[in-house]
XYZ file of C-alpha atoms in Angstrom:
316
model
C -11.106 -12.194 -22.824
C -7.896 -13.138 -20.992
C -8.111 -9.911 -18.945
C -11.449 -10.744 -17.287
C -10.371 -13.691 -15.074
C -7.368 -11.667 -13.896
C -9.636 -8.757 -13.029
C -11.992 -10.981 -11.055
C -9.049 -12.474 -9.161
C -7.736 -9.014 -8.296
C -11.131 -7.967 -6.917
C -11.264 -11.023 -4.664
C -8.008 -10.163 -2.861
C -8.554 -8.393 0.467
C -6.405 -7.726 3.513
C -7.508 -8.424 7.045
C -8.011 -5.287 9.152
C -5.062 -4.799 11.525
C -4.987 -4.119 15.238
C -4.051 -0.717 16.632
C -1.272 0.047 19.102
C -2.996 2.708 21.156
C -1.295 2.963 24.562
C 2.111 2.580 26.191
C 3.188 2.803 29.826
C 6.222 2.222 32.048
C 5.884 -0.183 34.956
C 9.191 -0.319 36.842
C 11.795 -1.710 34.451
C 9.086 -2.901 32.073
C 7.632 -1.014 29.099
C 4.128 -2.192 28.246
C 2.470 -1.514 24.905
C -1.278 -2.187 24.746
C -3.213 -3.080 21.622
C -6.848 -2.388 20.807
C -9.004 -4.841 18.906
C -7.377 -8.052 20.134
C -9.406 -11.263 20.179
C -10.469 -12.597 23.552
C -7.766 -14.889 24.930
C -5.014 -13.267 22.864
C -2.193 -11.198 24.306
C -3.348 -7.697 25.171
C -0.009 -6.262 24.106
C 3.736 -6.639 24.282
C 6.328 -5.779 26.911
C 10.061 -5.107 26.997
C 12.550 -5.093 29.861
C 15.527 -3.918 27.788
C 14.316 -0.548 26.571
C 12.470 -1.753 23.492
C 15.276 -3.872 22.033
C 13.329 -7.131 22.362
C 9.666 -7.788 23.060
C 7.485 -10.533 24.495
C 3.753 -11.046 24.668
C 1.909 -9.326 27.494
C -1.240 -10.856 28.973
C -2.055 -8.275 31.613
C -5.293 -6.372 31.966
C -6.252 -4.065 29.120
C -8.283 -1.764 31.414
C -6.669 1.666 31.700
C -6.915 3.721 34.874
C -6.201 6.919 32.940
C -6.188 8.053 29.301
C -3.032 7.215 27.334
C -0.416 9.918 27.899
C 0.486 12.028 24.890
C 3.446 13.806 26.542
C 6.095 12.851 29.100
C 9.434 14.062 30.424
C 12.582 12.068 31.147
C 12.612 10.847 34.773
C 15.086 13.021 36.665
C 15.377 15.448 33.716
C 12.185 17.531 33.773
C 13.519 19.874 31.114
C 13.730 17.123 28.455
C 10.223 16.218 27.268
C 8.491 14.560 24.344
C 4.961 14.748 22.947
C 3.020 13.189 20.086
C 1.520 15.616 17.624
C -2.246 15.287 17.212
C -3.711 13.744 14.080
C -0.463 12.616 12.474
C 2.500 10.262 12.956
C 4.993 12.673 14.509
C 6.832 13.360 17.765
C 8.197 16.670 19.061
C 10.803 17.239 21.759
C 11.582 20.054 24.172
C 14.644 21.046 26.194
C 12.900 23.688 28.304
C 10.210 21.693 30.051
C 7.659 22.036 27.276
C 7.785 25.805 26.720
C 9.007 25.376 23.164
C 9.004 22.346 20.897
C 10.918 21.192 17.844
C 10.386 18.208 15.523
C 12.012 15.007 16.717
C 10.567 12.382 14.367
C 7.944 12.147 11.639
C 7.107 10.034 8.615
C 8.084 11.310 5.195
C 5.253 12.166 2.802
C 5.786 8.952 0.833
C 5.934 6.812 3.976
C 2.717 8.408 5.182
C 1.021 7.859 1.822
C 2.022 4.188 1.789
C 0.582 3.656 5.258
C -2.541 5.743 4.703
C -3.344 3.738 1.600
C -2.661 0.453 3.372
C -5.599 0.986 5.710
C -9.120 1.900 4.616
C -10.233 3.084 8.071
C -7.865 5.977 8.755
C -4.331 7.131 8.224
C -1.553 6.395 10.718
C -1.292 8.522 13.870
C 0.956 8.670 16.906
C -1.420 8.119 19.837
C 0.640 7.909 23.036
C 4.184 7.664 24.374
C 6.203 6.774 27.435
C 9.729 7.709 28.488
C 12.014 5.448 30.489
C 15.428 6.229 31.960
C 18.023 3.692 30.907
C 21.754 3.232 31.506
C 23.475 5.705 29.209
C 20.419 7.865 28.599
C 16.719 7.294 28.047
C 14.339 5.640 25.615
C 11.019 6.798 24.223
C 8.392 4.287 23.092
C 5.499 5.556 20.991
C 2.175 3.829 20.322
C 1.953 4.571 16.625
C -1.564 3.290 15.991
C -1.800 1.303 12.782
C 1.964 1.556 12.253
C 2.715 -0.366 15.446
C 5.598 0.645 17.724
C 8.151 3.443 17.418
C 11.279 3.484 19.618
C 13.945 6.102 20.324
C 17.020 4.360 21.722
C 19.547 5.739 24.233
C 21.716 6.971 21.347
C 18.899 9.203 20.125
C 18.071 7.153 17.018
C 14.402 6.686 16.143
C 13.499 3.197 14.939
C 10.146 2.106 13.536
C 9.653 -1.329 15.062
C 6.291 -1.669 13.368
C 4.897 -4.988 14.575
C 7.666 -6.799 16.510
C 7.958 -10.578 16.419
C 5.170 -11.352 18.942
C 2.854 -9.256 16.754
C 4.243 -10.252 13.382
C 0.768 -11.176 12.130
C -0.554 -7.718 12.931
C 0.129 -6.259 9.546
C 2.764 -5.373 6.967
C 3.423 -1.954 5.554
C 1.989 -2.501 2.114
C 0.078 0.283 0.415
C -3.353 -0.350 -1.057
C -2.651 -0.373 -4.789
C -6.227 -0.962 -5.964
C -6.331 2.303 -8.003
C -3.043 1.516 -9.743
C -4.034 -2.087 -10.372
C -7.337 -0.896 -11.765
C -5.556 1.364 -14.262
C -3.067 -1.376 -15.135
C -5.821 -3.872 -15.923
C -7.817 -1.409 -18.019
C -4.743 -0.334 -19.994
C -3.824 -3.982 -20.546
C -7.348 -4.604 -21.853
C -7.113 -1.540 -24.103
C -3.793 -2.777 -25.452
C -5.124 -6.236 -26.222
C -8.398 -5.073 -27.745
C -6.769 -2.197 -29.609
C -4.118 -4.404 -31.160
C -6.698 -6.950 -32.295
C -8.822 -4.110 -33.689
C -6.002 -2.891 -35.938
C -5.930 -6.317 -37.537
C -9.641 -6.565 -38.353
C -10.336 -7.237 -42.045
C -14.056 -6.494 -41.622
C -16.676 -5.819 -38.913
C -14.361 -3.167 -37.518
C -17.253 -0.957 -36.355
C -18.997 -3.745 -34.439
C -15.734 -4.766 -32.859
C -14.912 -1.180 -31.824
C -18.268 -0.780 -30.053
C -17.881 -4.120 -28.284
C -14.347 -3.274 -27.203
C -15.475 0.107 -25.863
C -18.213 -1.564 -23.794
C -15.712 -4.041 -22.371
C -13.249 -1.333 -21.326
C -15.898 0.926 -19.791
C -17.539 -1.938 -17.910
C -14.174 -3.320 -16.781
C -13.233 0.059 -15.310
C -16.576 0.289 -13.505
C -16.421 -3.314 -12.308
C -12.981 -2.883 -10.770
C -14.120 0.245 -8.965
C -17.034 -1.432 -7.176
C -17.019 -3.937 -4.326
C -19.933 -5.748 -5.896
C -20.857 -4.908 -9.448
C -24.342 -6.244 -10.298
C -23.578 -5.765 -13.993
C -20.269 -7.634 -14.009
C -21.809 -10.105 -16.426
C -21.936 -7.346 -19.032
C -18.140 -7.228 -19.002
C -17.866 -10.972 -19.525
C -20.520 -10.902 -22.244
C -18.761 -8.017 -23.985
C -15.474 -9.896 -23.919
C -17.151 -12.920 -25.484
C -18.698 -10.748 -28.188
C -15.290 -9.214 -28.956
C -13.807 -12.684 -29.234
C -16.506 -13.886 -31.617
C -16.432 -10.702 -33.723
C -12.636 -10.942 -33.976
C -13.028 -14.452 -35.389
C -15.816 -13.446 -37.754
C -13.904 -10.337 -38.834
C -10.807 -12.406 -39.622
C -8.437 -10.478 -37.388
C -4.868 -10.796 -38.604
C -2.761 -13.274 -36.672
C 0.168 -10.916 -36.116
C -2.083 -8.257 -34.578
C -3.693 -10.816 -32.273
C -0.315 -12.237 -31.255
C 1.074 -8.765 -30.565
C -1.976 -7.915 -28.458
C -1.747 -11.115 -26.454
C 1.942 -10.534 -25.801
C 1.729 -6.803 -25.105
C -1.246 -6.886 -22.701
C 0.565 -8.612 -19.798
C 3.649 -6.486 -20.490
C 1.562 -3.304 -20.219
C 0.008 -4.569 -17.001
C 3.472 -5.227 -15.550
C 4.853 -1.914 -16.832
C 2.061 0.021 -15.126
C 1.728 -1.989 -11.924
C 5.251 -3.064 -10.992
C 6.709 0.417 -10.310
C 3.891 1.046 -7.837
C 4.311 -2.393 -6.312
C 7.951 -1.529 -5.773
C 6.979 1.854 -4.303
C 4.608 0.127 -1.878
C 7.602 -1.831 -0.578
C 9.921 1.177 -0.452
C 11.708 0.951 -3.825
C 11.517 3.495 -5.347
C 10.957 5.697 -2.327
C 9.146 8.415 -4.283
C 5.686 7.996 -5.777
C 6.595 10.501 -8.513
C 9.481 8.270 -9.594
C 7.090 5.295 -9.753
C 4.709 7.312 -11.948
C 7.543 8.289 -14.280
C 8.812 4.718 -14.525
C 5.309 3.415 -15.280
C 4.784 6.010 -18.018
C 8.153 5.352 -19.677
C 7.877 1.565 -19.594
C 4.264 1.548 -20.778
C 5.081 3.914 -23.632
C 7.951 1.623 -24.617
C 5.721 -1.448 -24.751
C 3.023 0.362 -26.733
C 5.562 1.821 -29.164
C 7.174 -1.567 -29.769
C 3.781 -3.190 -30.276
C 2.739 -0.507 -32.746
C 5.985 -0.920 -34.676
C 5.410 -4.673 -35.016
C 1.860 -4.180 -36.268
C 2.904 -1.435 -38.728
C 5.702 -3.611 -40.096
C 3.253 -6.441 -40.726
C 0.840 -4.066 -42.477
C 3.608 -2.673 -44.669
C 4.719 -6.182 -45.557
C 1.197 -7.158 -46.540
C 0.732 -3.955 -48.541
C 3.992 -4.549 -50.416
C 2.923 -8.125 -51.163
C -0.322 -6.913 -52.744
């Protein structure tokens, strides 16, 4: 029914795969960040001459004479060192020349989850770093893979630059919400079909079977890149529509279903959409908000349908 076109639209949406910031080096007063996967003729990276405050496109060679460095010490201060931690987005620091290390920066669990779900290839990782002495201290620039660029300024504050202005098209930190959208669409379909089903005067059994087929097929269709049986979902929705007409579904139940379905979709999906953009910051809070709001919509819808049934019963 009305849910099917929305589901097909949601399946068609796809993000372009991003580039990867995989190397950084210091060349005199210039910090150069190199990017893998760039199209021929495009900038091979970005560079900064002010310690990572501003950036410009870099068109130098992308050939590396040595592997990207994963650890470095401050020029003139061999006791102060930094290193990226393997397999994750994190940096450690040392004040004894690398004998012992302590955490300096890392993503929170929710930040990591947002980024890991944004990209289907792999989760974010810190791949390389470079340290540059600057007036008033030093800066550290980290090639943070899919997350772009990370900078520690001379004040000691870590700042996720992500994809600075010259790379603004590289990607945005937006989590992949396909699982949540899938659940939202199926629950919206259940709400619509269930509400209509409560208003059936006859053919309730046929309608229930048709509605079950639609929901099962919709869930399977949304979970596949290409579902060869997607037509079954559309056919099932058409059958439900025709059976609802033949079974003389009550108008109030149909109206409640049509109004509640998009509200259920929004109640389920919007908290996770907000979480993907950092508000709320906790996934658990998004889950709780989705549950509470969805329960509220369902409860209100049920109350409207029950009131109509009581009114009709009293009339008879």
